[in-house]
Amino acid sequence: MSRRSGVLEFAVLGLLRESPMHGYELRKRLNTSLGVFRAFSYGSLYPCLKTLVGNGWLIEESGSTSPDALAAPLSGRRAKIVYRLTAAGKERFEELLSHTGPDAWEDEHFGVRFAFFGQTSRDVRMRVLEGRRSRLEERLDKMRAAMARTRERLDDYTLELQRHGMESVEREVRWLNELIESERAGRDRRDGTAGQVRTTERDEDRPPQQDQSEDADGPPRHRGGSRPDPSDDTAK
């Protein structure tokens, strides 16, 4: 499977996990929610859907929710096919969601992976973000080295274009740094809260302690006041 078709498979499974859709609606979501698929056509989508159905990850259902469903046979219009994720398809998406290899960091795949970060575990998110940052830092070093070598031979417009590209990469690196710090802060807050809960539970489970107002070598104090006055006749 090509990298491009692998990204499409991941996106289709992820969108159908949210809700069943027919082909047109699915293509619209791919175009609007995941900009990397703006250039995709039905000629790319439907072979992918057929493959996923053949693998048992999707099932096809006749869409009959439209008020015109009964009139469709009379008008000769075909009912729209709705695609629904199967249990095996959910497992397949969970498997793809856990991948953190280099493909998850590349330009084309990273945007799609990031769109589904809400369904991704914190540890996986951190590995993908750190991998993406590492890849862009490598790219930035190469761009700076290339600019230093060719600066004298480039005209002003070509040089400005290269500078613009380098600044775009630098902005994304700063953005990734902020995301990574936010993920770490969220993990620290979660761990700190868990520790507080555990401490509170230990305090609640602790057995009642003896009244600390007692003197170590003397009789216990009265609950309502001090020891009896020795000069008091009633205490003799």
JSON list of C-alpha atoms in Angstrom, two decimals:
[
{"chain": "A", "resi": 1, "resn": "MET", "atom": "CA", "xyz": [0.00, 0.00, 0.00]},
{"chain": "A", "resi": 2, "resn": "SER", "atom": "CA", "xyz": [1.36, 3.45, -0.95]},
{"chain": "A", "resi": 3, "resn": "ARG", "atom": "CA", "xyz": [1.87, 6.13, 1.65]},
{"chain": "A", "resi": 4, "resn": "ARG", "atom": "CA", "xyz": [-0.88, 8.23, 0.07]},
{"chain": "A", "resi": 5, "resn": "SER", "atom": "CA", "xyz": [-3.45, 5.42, 0.15]},
{"chain": "A", "resi": 6, "resn": "GLY", "atom": "CA", "xyz": [-2.39, 4.55, 3.70]},
{"chain": "A", "resi": 7, "resn": "VAL", "atom": "CA", "xyz": [-3.17, 8.11, 4.82]},
{"chain": "A", "resi": 8, "resn": "LEU", "atom": "CA", "xyz": [-6.56, 7.93, 3.10]},
{"chain": "A", "resi": 9, "resn": "GLU", "atom": "CA", "xyz": [-7.37, 4.60, 4.78]},
{"chain": "A", "resi": 10, "resn": "PHE", "atom": "CA", "xyz": [-6.53, 6.07, 8.19]},
{"chain": "A", "resi": 11, "resn": "ALA", "atom": "CA", "xyz": [-8.66, 9.18, 7.57]},
{"chain": "A", "resi": 12, "resn": "VAL", "atom": "CA", "xyz": [-11.67, 7.22, 6.28]},
{"chain": "A", "resi": 13, "resn": "LEU", "atom": "CA", "xyz": [-11.65, 4.84, 9.23]},
{"chain": "A", "resi": 14, "resn": "GLY", "atom": "CA", "xyz": [-11.28, 7.76, 11.63]},
{"chain": "A", "resi": 15, "resn": "LEU", "atom": "CA", "xyz": [-14.18, 9.74, 10.18]},
{"chain": "A", "resi": 16, "resn": "LEU", "atom": "CA", "xyz": [-16.45, 6.71, 10.01]},
{"chain": "A", "resi": 17, "resn": "ARG", "atom": "CA", "xyz": [-15.67, 5.93, 13.62]},
{"chain": "A", "resi": 18, "resn": "GLU", "atom": "CA", "xyz": [-17.47, 9.17, 14.46]},
{"chain": "A", "resi": 19, "resn": "SER", "atom": "CA", "xyz": [-20.59, 8.25, 12.48]},
{"chain": "A", "resi": 20, "resn": "PRO", "atom": "CA", "xyz": [-21.67, 6.32, 9.35]},
{"chain": "A", "resi": 21, "resn": "MET", "atom": "CA", "xyz": [-21.61, 8.36, 6.11]},
{"chain": "A", "resi": 22, "resn": "HIS", "atom": "CA", "xyz": [-22.32, 7.98, 2.44]},
{"chain": "A", "resi": 23, "resn": "GLY", "atom": "CA", "xyz": [-19.60, 8.61, -0.11]},
{"chain": "A", "resi": 24, "resn": "TYR", "atom": "CA", "xyz": [-20.41, 12.23, -0.93]},
{"chain": "A", "resi": 25, "resn": "GLU", "atom": "CA", "xyz": [-20.61, 13.23, 2.71]},
{"chain": "A", "resi": 26, "resn": "LEU", "atom": "CA", "xyz": [-17.36, 11.41, 3.44]},
{"chain": "A", "resi": 27, "resn": "ARG", "atom": "CA", "xyz": [-15.56, 13.15, 0.58]},
{"chain": "A", "resi": 28, "resn": "LYS", "atom": "CA", "xyz": [-16.88, 16.51, 1.80]},
{"chain": "A", "resi": 29, "resn": "ARG", "atom": "CA", "xyz": [-15.52, 15.85, 5.30]},
{"chain": "A", "resi": 30, "resn": "LEU", "atom": "CA", "xyz": [-12.16, 14.84, 3.85]},
{"chain": "A", "resi": 31, "resn": "ASN", "atom": "CA", "xyz": [-12.01, 18.08, 1.89]},
{"chain": "A", "resi": 32, "resn": "THR", "atom": "CA", "xyz": [-13.19, 20.46, 4.61]},
{"chain": "A", "resi": 33, "resn": "SER", "atom": "CA", "xyz": [-11.79, 18.89, 7.80]},
{"chain": "A", "resi": 34, "resn": "LEU", "atom": "CA", "xyz": [-8.58, 17.45, 6.39]},
{"chain": "A", "resi": 35, "resn": "GLY", "atom": "CA", "xyz": [-7.17, 19.90, 3.87]},
{"chain": "A", "resi": 36, "resn": "VAL", "atom": "CA", "xyz": [-4.58, 17.46, 2.58]},
{"chain": "A", "resi": 37, "resn": "PHE", "atom": "CA", "xyz": [-7.38, 15.68, 0.68]},
{"chain": "A", "resi": 38, "resn": "ARG", "atom": "CA", "xyz": [-8.65, 18.70, -1.26]},
{"chain": "A", "resi": 39, "resn": "ALA", "atom": "CA", "xyz": [-7.20, 17.30, -4.46]},
{"chain": "A", "resi": 40, "resn": "PHE", "atom": "CA", "xyz": [-8.74, 13.85, -3.93]},
{"chain": "A", "resi": 41, "resn": "SER", "atom": "CA", "xyz": [-11.55, 12.73, -6.22]},
{"chain": "A", "resi": 42, "resn": "TYR", "atom": "CA", "xyz": [-14.19, 10.03, -6.20]},
{"chain": "A", "resi": 43, "resn": "GLY", "atom": "CA", "xyz": [-11.79, 8.04, -8.36]},
{"chain": "A", "resi": 44, "resn": "SER", "atom": "CA", "xyz": [-9.42, 7.85, -5.36]},
{"chain": "A", "resi": 45, "resn": "LEU", "atom": "CA", "xyz": [-12.01, 7.48, -2.61]},
{"chain": "A", "resi": 46, "resn": "TYR", "atom": "CA", "xyz": [-14.22, 4.70, -3.89]},
{"chain": "A", "resi": 47, "resn": "PRO", "atom": "CA", "xyz": [-11.45, 2.16, -4.58]},
{"chain": "A", "resi": 48, "resn": "CYS", "atom": "CA", "xyz": [-10.29, 2.78, -0.99]},
{"chain": "A", "resi": 49, "resn": "LEU", "atom": "CA", "xyz": [-13.83, 2.19, 0.31]},
{"chain": "A", "resi": 50, "resn": "LYS", "atom": "CA", "xyz": [-14.14, -1.03, -1.68]},
{"chain": "A", "resi": 51, "resn": "THR", "atom": "CA", "xyz": [-10.83, -2.24, -0.29]},
{"chain": "A", "resi": 52, "resn": "LEU", "atom": "CA", "xyz": [-11.91, -1.50, 3.27]},
{"chain": "A", "resi": 53, "resn": "VAL", "atom": "CA", "xyz": [-15.20, -3.32, 2.69]},
{"chain": "A", "resi": 54, "resn": "GLY", "atom": "CA", "xyz": [-13.31, -6.28, 1.24]},
{"chain": "A", "resi": 55, "resn": "ASN", "atom": "CA", "xyz": [-11.08, -6.38, 4.33]},
{"chain": "A", "resi": 56, "resn": "GLY", "atom": "CA", "xyz": [-14.14, -6.52, 6.57]},
{"chain": "A", "resi": 57, "resn": "TRP", "atom": "CA", "xyz": [-13.45, -3.11, 8.13]},
{"chain": "A", "resi": 58, "resn": "LEU", "atom": "CA", "xyz": [-16.54, -1.46, 6.62]},
{"chain": "A", "resi": 59, "resn": "ILE", "atom": "CA", "xyz": [-20.00, -2.61, 5.63]},
{"chain": "A", "resi": 60, "resn": "GLU", "atom": "CA", "xyz": [-22.28, -1.08, 3.03]},
{"chain": "A", "resi": 61, "resn": "GLU", "atom": "CA", "xyz": [-25.86, -0.24, 3.94]},
{"chain": "A", "resi": 62, "resn": "SER", "atom": "CA", "xyz": [-28.65, 1.18, 1.85]},
{"chain": "A", "resi": 63, "resn": "GLY", "atom": "CA", "xyz": [-29.35, 4.75, 2.93]},
{"chain": "A", "resi": 64, "resn": "SER", "atom": "CA", "xyz": [-33.12, 4.94, 3.53]},
{"chain": "A", "resi": 65, "resn": "THR", "atom": "CA", "xyz": [-33.35, 7.88, 5.91]},
{"chain": "A", "resi": 66, "resn": "SER", "atom": "CA", "xyz": [-34.35, 10.35, 3.19]},
{"chain": "A", "resi": 67, "resn": "PRO", "atom": "CA", "xyz": [-38.07, 11.30, 2.95]},
{"chain": "A", "resi": 68, "resn": "ASP", "atom": "CA", "xyz": [-37.84, 10.51, -0.78]},
{"chain": "A", "resi": 69, "resn": "ALA", "atom": "CA", "xyz": [-36.61, 6.97, -0.16]},
{"chain": "A", "resi": 70, "resn": "LEU", "atom": "CA", "xyz": [-39.96, 5.41, -1.19]},
{"chain": "A", "resi": 71, "resn": "ALA", "atom": "CA", "xyz": [-40.08, 7.50, -4.34]},
{"chain": "A", "resi": 72, "resn": "ALA", "atom": "CA", "xyz": [-36.57, 6.54, -5.40]},
{"chain": "A", "resi": 73, "resn": "PRO", "atom": "CA", "xyz": [-37.55, 3.29, -7.20]},
{"chain": "A", "resi": 74, "resn": "LEU", "atom": "CA", "xyz": [-40.21, 5.17, -9.18]},
{"chain": "A", "resi": 75, "resn": "SER", "atom": "CA", "xyz": [-37.83, 7.89, -10.25]},
{"chain": "A", "resi": 76, "resn": "GLY", "atom": "CA", "xyz": [-35.08, 5.49, -11.15]},
{"chain": "A", "resi": 77, "resn": "ARG", "atom": "CA", "xyz": [-32.65, 7.03, -8.63]},
{"chain": "A", "resi": 78, "resn": "ARG", "atom": "CA", "xyz": [-30.44, 4.64, -6.73]},
{"chain": "A", "resi": 79, "resn": "ALA", "atom": "CA", "xyz": [-30.44, 4.78, -2.94]},
{"chain": "A", "resi": 80, "resn": "LYS", "atom": "CA", "xyz": [-27.23, 6.16, -1.50]},
{"chain": "A", "resi": 81, "resn": "ILE", "atom": "CA", "xyz": [-24.88, 3.63, 0.05]},
{"chain": "A", "resi": 82, "resn": "VAL", "atom": "CA", "xyz": [-23.92, 4.37, 3.64]},
{"chain": "A", "resi": 83, "resn": "TYR", "atom": "CA", "xyz": [-20.60, 3.08, 4.95]},
{"chain": "A", "resi": 84, "resn": "ARG", "atom": "CA", "xyz": [-20.42, 1.91, 8.55]},
{"chain": "A", "resi": 85, "resn": "LEU", "atom": "CA", "xyz": [-17.38, 0.87, 10.59]},
{"chain": "A", "resi": 86, "resn": "THR", "atom": "CA", "xyz": [-17.33, -2.73, 11.81]},
{"chain": "A", "resi": 87, "resn": "ALA", "atom": "CA", "xyz": [-15.81, -4.01, 15.05]},
{"chain": "A", "resi": 88, "resn": "ALA", "atom": "CA", "xyz": [-12.80, -5.18, 13.04]},
{"chain": "A", "resi": 89, "resn": "GLY", "atom": "CA", "xyz": [-12.58, -1.72, 11.49]},
{"chain": "A", "resi": 90, "resn": "LYS", "atom": "CA", "xyz": [-12.49, -0.11, 14.91]},
{"chain": "A", "resi": 91, "resn": "GLU", "atom": "CA", "xyz": [-9.66, -2.41, 15.92]},
{"chain": "A", "resi": 92, "resn": "ARG", "atom": "CA", "xyz": [-7.80, -1.56, 12.71]},
{"chain": "A", "resi": 93, "resn": "PHE", "atom": "CA", "xyz": [-8.17, 2.18, 13.38]},
{"chain": "A", "resi": 94, "resn": "GLU", "atom": "CA", "xyz": [-6.95, 1.74, 16.97]},
{"chain": "A", "resi": 95, "resn": "GLU", "atom": "CA", "xyz": [-3.92, -0.11, 15.61]},
{"chain": "A", "resi": 96, "resn": "LEU", "atom": "CA", "xyz": [-3.14, 2.68, 13.13]},
{"chain": "A", "resi": 97, "resn": "LEU", "atom": "CA", "xyz": [-3.76, 5.29, 15.82]},
{"chain": "A", "resi": 98, "resn": "SER", "atom": "CA", "xyz": [-1.02, 3.78, 17.98]},
{"chain": "A", "resi": 99, "resn": "HIS", "atom": "CA", "xyz": [1.67, 4.00, 15.26]},
{"chain": "A", "resi": 100, "resn": "THR", "atom": "CA", "xyz": [4.41, 6.50, 16.05]},
{"chain": "A", "resi": 101, "resn": "GLY", "atom": "CA", "xyz": [6.95, 5.73, 13.33]},
{"chain": "A", "resi": 102, "resn": "PRO", "atom": "CA", "xyz": [8.47, 8.17, 10.83]},
{"chain": "A", "resi": 103, "resn": "ASP", "atom": "CA", "xyz": [5.39, 8.11, 8.57]},
{"chain": "A", "resi": 104, "resn": "ALA", "atom": "CA", "xyz": [3.44, 9.83, 11.34]},
{"chain": "A", "resi": 105, "resn": "TRP", "atom": "CA", "xyz": [5.89, 12.76, 11.27]},
{"chain": "A", "resi": 106, "resn": "GLU", "atom": "CA", "xyz": [5.92, 13.47, 7.53]},
{"chain": "A", "resi": 107, "resn": "ASP", "atom": "CA", "xyz": [4.18, 16.51, 6.07]},
{"chain": "A", "resi": 108, "resn": "GLU", "atom": "CA", "xyz": [1.27, 14.66, 4.50]},
{"chain": "A", "resi": 109, "resn": "HIS", "atom": "CA", "xyz": [0.54, 12.23, 7.31]},
{"chain": "A", "resi": 110, "resn": "PHE", "atom": "CA", "xyz": [1.19, 14.50, 10.29]},
{"chain": "A", "resi": 111, "resn": "GLY", "atom": "CA", "xyz": [-1.74, 16.82, 9.58]},
{"chain": "A", "resi": 112, "resn": "VAL", "atom": "CA", "xyz": [-4.14, 13.88, 9.39]},
{"chain": "A", "resi": 113, "resn": "ARG", "atom": "CA", "xyz": [-2.72, 12.31, 12.55]},
{"chain": "A", "resi": 114, "resn": "PHE", "atom": "CA", "xyz": [-3.02, 15.62, 14.37]},
{"chain": "A", "resi": 115, "resn": "ALA", "atom": "CA", "xyz": [-6.70, 15.90, 13.34]},
{"chain": "A", "resi": 116, "resn": "PHE", "atom": "CA", "xyz": [-7.39, 12.73, 15.35]},
{"chain": "A", "resi": 117, "resn": "PHE", "atom": "CA", "xyz": [-5.30, 13.62, 18.39]},
{"chain": "A", "resi": 118, "resn": "GLY", "atom": "CA", "xyz": [-8.51, 13.84, 20.42]},
{"chain": "A", "resi": 119, "resn": "GLN", "atom": "CA", "xyz": [-8.80, 10.06, 20.08]},
{"chain": "A", "resi": 120, "resn": "THR", "atom": "CA", "xyz": [-5.09, 9.41, 20.67]},
{"chain": "A", "resi": 121, "resn": "SER", "atom": "CA", "xyz": [-3.43, 8.56, 23.97]},
{"chain": "A", "resi": 122, "resn": "ARG", "atom": "CA", "xyz": [-1.14, 11.14, 25.58]},
{"chain": "A", "resi": 123, "resn": "ASP", "atom": "CA", "xyz": [1.99, 9.01, 25.21]},
{"chain": "A", "resi": 124, "resn": "VAL", "atom": "CA", "xyz": [1.40, 8.51, 21.49]},
{"chain": "A", "resi": 125, "resn": "ARG", "atom": "CA", "xyz": [0.70, 12.21, 21.00]},
{"chain": "A", "resi": 126, "resn": "MET", "atom": "CA", "xyz": [3.98, 13.08, 22.71]},
{"chain": "A", "resi": 127, "resn": "ARG", "atom": "CA", "xyz": [6.01, 10.67, 20.55]},
{"chain": "A", "resi": 128, "resn": "VAL", "atom": "CA", "xyz": [4.44, 11.98, 17.34]},
{"chain": "A", "resi": 129, "resn": "LEU", "atom": "CA", "xyz": [4.95, 15.62, 18.31]},
{"chain": "A", "resi": 130, "resn": "GLU", "atom": "CA", "xyz": [8.55, 15.06, 19.37]},
{"chain": "A", "resi": 131, "resn": "GLY", "atom": "CA", "xyz": [9.25, 13.07, 16.20]},
{"chain": "A", "resi": 132, "resn": "ARG", "atom": "CA", "xyz": [7.77, 15.83, 14.05]},
{"chain": "A", "resi": 133, "resn": "ARG", "atom": "CA", "xyz": [9.84, 18.46, 15.85]},
{"chain": "A", "resi": 134, "resn": "SER", "atom": "CA", "xyz": [13.02, 16.44, 15.39]},
{"chain": "A", "resi": 135, "resn": "ARG", "atom": "CA", "xyz": [12.31, 16.03, 11.67]},
{"chain": "A", "resi": 136, "resn": "LEU", "atom": "CA", "xyz": [11.70, 19.77, 11.21]},
{"chain": "A", "resi": 137, "resn": "GLU", "atom": "CA", "xyz": [14.82, 20.72, 13.17]},
{"chain": "A", "resi": 138, "resn": "GLU", "atom": "CA", "xyz": [16.85, 18.53, 10.81]},
{"chain": "A", "resi": 139, "resn": "ARG", "atom": "CA", "xyz": [15.18, 20.21, 7.85]},
{"chain": "A", "resi": 140, "resn": "LEU", "atom": "CA", "xyz": [15.90, 23.63, 9.31]},
{"chain": "A", "resi": 141, "resn": "ASP", "atom": "CA", "xyz": [19.59, 22.86, 9.73]},
{"chain": "A", "resi": 142, "resn": "LYS", "atom": "CA", "xyz": [19.81, 21.78, 6.07]},
{"chain": "A", "resi": 143, "resn": "MET", "atom": "CA", "xyz": [17.98, 24.89, 4.88]},
{"chain": "A", "resi": 144, "resn": "ARG", "atom": "CA", "xyz": [20.31, 27.17, 6.82]},
{"chain": "A", "resi": 145, "resn": "ALA", "atom": "CA", "xyz": [23.38, 25.38, 5.51]},
{"chain": "A", "resi": 146, "resn": "ALA", "atom": "CA", "xyz": [22.09, 25.56, 1.92]},
{"chain": "A", "resi": 147, "resn": "MET", "atom": "CA", "xyz": [21.30, 29.26, 2.24]},
{"chain": "A", "resi": 148, "resn": "ALA", "atom": "CA", "xyz": [24.77, 29.99, 3.62]},
{"chain": "A", "resi": 149, "resn": "ARG", "atom": "CA", "xyz": [26.37, 28.20, 0.66]},
{"chain": "A", "resi": 150, "resn": "THR", "atom": "CA", "xyz": [24.27, 29.78, -2.08]},
{"chain": "A", "resi": 151, "resn": "ARG", "atom": "CA", "xyz": [23.45, 33.22, -0.68]},
{"chain": "A", "resi": 152, "resn": "GLU", "atom": "CA", "xyz": [25.95, 35.04, -2.90]},
{"chain": "A", "resi": 153, "resn": "ARG", "atom": "CA", "xyz": [24.67, 33.36, -6.09]},
{"chain": "A", "resi": 154, "resn": "LEU", "atom": "CA", "xyz": [20.93, 33.99, -5.54]},
{"chain": "A", "resi": 155, "resn": "ASP", "atom": "CA", "xyz": [18.95, 37.01, -6.66]},
{"chain": "A", "resi": 156, "resn": "ASP", "atom": "CA", "xyz": [16.90, 38.90, -4.10]},
{"chain": "A", "resi": 157, "resn": "TYR", "atom": "CA", "xyz": [13.58, 37.21, -4.92]},
{"chain": "A", "resi": 158, "resn": "THR", "atom": "CA", "xyz": [14.90, 33.67, -4.76]},
{"chain": "A", "resi": 159, "resn": "LEU", "atom": "CA", "xyz": [16.66, 34.49, -1.51]},
{"chain": "A", "resi": 160, "resn": "GLU", "atom": "CA", "xyz": [13.45, 35.95, -0.09]},
{"chain": "A", "resi": 161, "resn": "LEU", "atom": "CA", "xyz": [11.54, 32.81, -1.08]},
{"chain": "A", "resi": 162, "resn": "GLN", "atom": "CA", "xyz": [14.06, 30.62, 0.73]},
{"chain": "A", "resi": 163, "resn": "ARG", "atom": "CA", "xyz": [13.91, 32.89, 3.77]},
{"chain": "A", "resi": 164, "resn": "HIS", "atom": "CA", "xyz": [10.12, 32.66, 3.77]},
{"chain": "A", "resi": 165, "resn": "GLY", "atom": "CA", "xyz": [10.28, 28.85, 3.68]},
{"chain": "A", "resi": 166, "resn": "MET", "atom": "CA", "xyz": [12.76, 28.79, 6.53]},
{"chain": "A", "resi": 167, "resn": "GLU", "atom": "CA", "xyz": [10.61, 31.11, 8.64]},
{"chain": "A", "resi": 168, "resn": "SER", "atom": "CA", "xyz": [7.61, 28.85, 8.07]},
{"chain": "A", "resi": 169, "resn": "VAL", "atom": "CA", "xyz": [9.55, 25.88, 9.42]},
{"chain": "A", "resi": 170, "resn": "GLU", "atom": "CA", "xyz": [10.75, 27.93, 12.39]},
{"chain": "A", "resi": 171, "resn": "ARG", "atom": "CA", "xyz": [7.16, 28.92, 13.21]},
{"chain": "A", "resi": 172, "resn": "GLU", "atom": "CA", "xyz": [6.05, 25.30, 13.16]},
{"chain": "A", "resi": 173, "resn": "VAL", "atom": "CA", "xyz": [8.92, 24.31, 15.45]},
{"chain": "A", "resi": 174, "resn": "ARG", "atom": "CA", "xyz": [7.85, 26.99, 17.95]},
{"chain": "A", "resi": 175, "resn": "TRP", "atom": "CA", "xyz": [4.26, 25.78, 17.68]},
{"chain": "A", "resi": 176, "resn": "LEU", "atom": "CA", "xyz": [5.37, 22.20, 18.34]},
{"chain": "A", "resi": 177, "resn": "ASN", "atom": "CA", "xyz": [7.40, 23.34, 21.35]},
{"chain": "A", "resi": 178, "resn": "GLU", "atom": "CA", "xyz": [4.28, 24.96, 22.80]},
{"chain": "A", "resi": 179, "resn": "LEU", "atom": "CA", "xyz": [2.20, 21.83, 22.19]},
{"chain": "A", "resi": 180, "resn": "ILE", "atom": "CA", "xyz": [4.81, 19.58, 23.77]},
{"chain": "A", "resi": 181, "resn": "GLU", "atom": "CA", "xyz": [5.08, 21.80, 26.84]},
{"chain": "A", "resi": 182, "resn": "SER", "atom": "CA", "xyz": [1.30, 21.86, 27.13]},
{"chain": "A", "resi": 183, "resn": "GLU", "atom": "CA", "xyz": [1.15, 18.05, 26.96]},
{"chain": "A", "resi": 184, "resn": "ARG", "atom": "CA", "xyz": [3.83, 17.78, 29.64]},
{"chain": "A", "resi": 185, "resn": "ALA", "atom": "CA", "xyz": [2.06, 20.29, 31.86]},
{"chain": "A", "resi": 186, "resn": "GLY", "atom": "CA", "xyz": [-1.18, 18.37, 31.50]},
{"chain": "A", "resi": 187, "resn": "ARG", "atom": "CA", "xyz": [0.54, 15.14, 32.47]},
{"chain": "A", "resi": 188, "resn": "ASP", "atom": "CA", "xyz": [2.15, 16.79, 35.48]},
{"chain": "A", "resi": 189, "resn": "ARG", "atom": "CA", "xyz": [-1.20, 18.22, 36.60]},
{"chain": "A", "resi": 190, "resn": "ARG", "atom": "CA", "xyz": [-2.82, 14.81, 36.25]},
{"chain": "A", "resi": 191, "resn": "ASP", "atom": "CA", "xyz": [-0.06, 13.07, 38.21]},
{"chain": "A", "resi": 192, "resn": "GLY", "atom": "CA", "xyz": [-0.16, 15.75, 40.91]},
{"chain": "A", "resi": 193, "resn": "THR", "atom": "CA", "xyz": [-3.92, 15.46, 41.28]},
{"chain": "A", "resi": 194, "resn": "ALA", "atom": "CA", "xyz": [-3.64, 11.69, 41.52]},
{"chain": "A", "resi": 195, "resn": "GLY", "atom": "CA", "xyz": [-1.07, 12.08, 44.30]},
{"chain": "A", "resi": 196, "resn": "GLN", "atom": "CA", "xyz": [-3.36, 14.43, 46.20]},
{"chain": "A", "resi": 197, "resn": "VAL", "atom": "CA", "xyz": [-6.21, 11.97, 45.91]},
{"chain": "A", "resi": 198, "resn": "ARG", "atom": "CA", "xyz": [-4.05, 9.17, 47.20]},
{"chain": "A", "resi": 199, "resn": "THR", "atom": "CA", "xyz": [-2.91, 11.32, 50.15]},
{"chain": "A", "resi": 200, "resn": "THR", "atom": "CA", "xyz": [-6.49, 12.26, 50.99]},
{"chain": "A", "resi": 201, "resn": "GLU", "atom": "CA", "xyz": [-7.54, 8.64, 50.90]},
{"chain": "A", "resi": 202, "resn": "ARG", "atom": "CA", "xyz": [-4.74, 7.68, 53.28]},
{"chain": "A", "resi": 203, "resn": "ASP", "atom": "CA", "xyz": [-5.79, 10.42, 55.71]},
{"chain": "A", "resi": 204, "resn": "GLU", "atom": "CA", "xyz": [-9.40, 9.28, 55.60]},
{"chain": "A", "resi": 205, "resn": "ASP", "atom": "CA", "xyz": [-8.46, 5.64, 56.13]},
{"chain": "A", "resi": 206, "resn": "ARG", "atom": "CA", "xyz": [-6.21, 6.44, 59.07]},
{"chain": "A", "resi": 207, "resn": "PRO", "atom": "CA", "xyz": [-7.74, 5.21, 62.39]},
{"chain": "A", "resi": 208, "resn": "PRO", "atom": "CA", "xyz": [-8.76, 7.84, 64.97]},
{"chain": "A", "resi": 209, "resn": "GLN", "atom": "CA", "xyz": [-5.82, 8.96, 67.06]},
{"chain": "A", "resi": 210, "resn": "GLN", "atom": "CA", "xyz": [-5.71, 9.32, 70.81]},
{"chain": "A", "resi": 211, "resn": "ASP", "atom": "CA", "xyz": [-6.48, 12.78, 72.17]},
{"chain": "A", "resi": 212, "resn": "GLN", "atom": "CA", "xyz": [-3.18, 14.67, 71.97]},
{"chain": "A", "resi": 213, "resn": "SER", "atom": "CA", "xyz": [-4.24, 17.03, 74.75]},
{"chain": "A", "resi": 214, "resn": "GLU", "atom": "CA", "xyz": [-3.30, 14.41, 77.37]},
{"chain": "A", "resi": 215, "resn": "ASP", "atom": "CA", "xyz": [-0.09, 14.93, 79.31]},
{"chain": "A", "resi": 216, "resn": "ALA", "atom": "CA", "xyz": [2.42, 12.15, 78.95]},
{"chain": "A", "resi": 217, "resn": "ASP", "atom": "CA", "xyz": [3.01, 11.76, 82.71]},
{"chain": "A", "resi": 218, "resn": "GLY", "atom": "CA", "xyz": [-0.22, 13.02, 84.17]},
{"chain": "A", "resi": 219, "resn": "PRO", "atom": "CA", "xyz": [-3.91, 12.36, 84.25]},
{"chain": "A", "resi": 220, "resn": "PRO", "atom": "CA", "xyz": [-6.05, 13.29, 81.28]},
{"chain": "A", "resi": 221, "resn": "ARG", "atom": "CA", "xyz": [-7.39, 16.81, 81.02]},
{"chain": "A", "resi": 222, "resn": "HIS", "atom": "CA", "xyz": [-11.08, 17.41, 81.39]},
{"chain": "A", "resi": 223, "resn": "ARG", "atom": "CA", "xyz": [-12.75, 17.82, 78.01]},
{"chain": "A", "resi": 224, "resn": "GLY", "atom": "CA", "xyz": [-14.21, 21.15, 78.90]},
{"chain": "A", "resi": 225, "resn": "GLY", "atom": "CA", "xyz": [-11.29, 22.89, 80.62]},
{"chain": "A", "resi": 226, "resn": "SER", "atom": "CA", "xyz": [-8.05, 22.64, 82.58]},
{"chain": "A", "resi": 227, "resn": "ARG", "atom": "CA", "xyz": [-7.00, 20.36, 85.41]},
{"chain": "A", "resi": 228, "resn": "PRO", "atom": "CA", "xyz": [-8.82, 20.81, 88.75]},
{"chain": "A", "resi": 229, "resn": "ASP", "atom": "CA", "xyz": [-7.35, 23.51, 90.99]},
{"chain": "A", "resi": 230, "resn": "PRO", "atom": "CA", "xyz": [-5.51, 21.78, 93.91]},
{"chain": "A", "resi": 231, "resn": "SER", "atom": "CA", "xyz": [-6.85, 24.49, 96.26]},
{"chain": "A", "resi": 232, "resn": "ASP", "atom": "CA", "xyz": [-10.42, 23.59, 95.41]},
{"chain": "A", "resi": 233, "resn": "ASP", "atom": "CA", "xyz": [-12.02, 21.74, 98.31]},
{"chain": "A", "resi": 234, "resn": "THR", "atom": "CA", "xyz": [-14.01, 19.56, 95.95]},
{"chain": "A", "resi": 235, "resn": "ALA", "atom": "CA", "xyz": [-10.81, 18.27, 94.40]},
{"chain": "A", "resi": 236, "resn": "LYS", "atom": "CA", "xyz": [-9.38, 17.09, 97.71]}
]
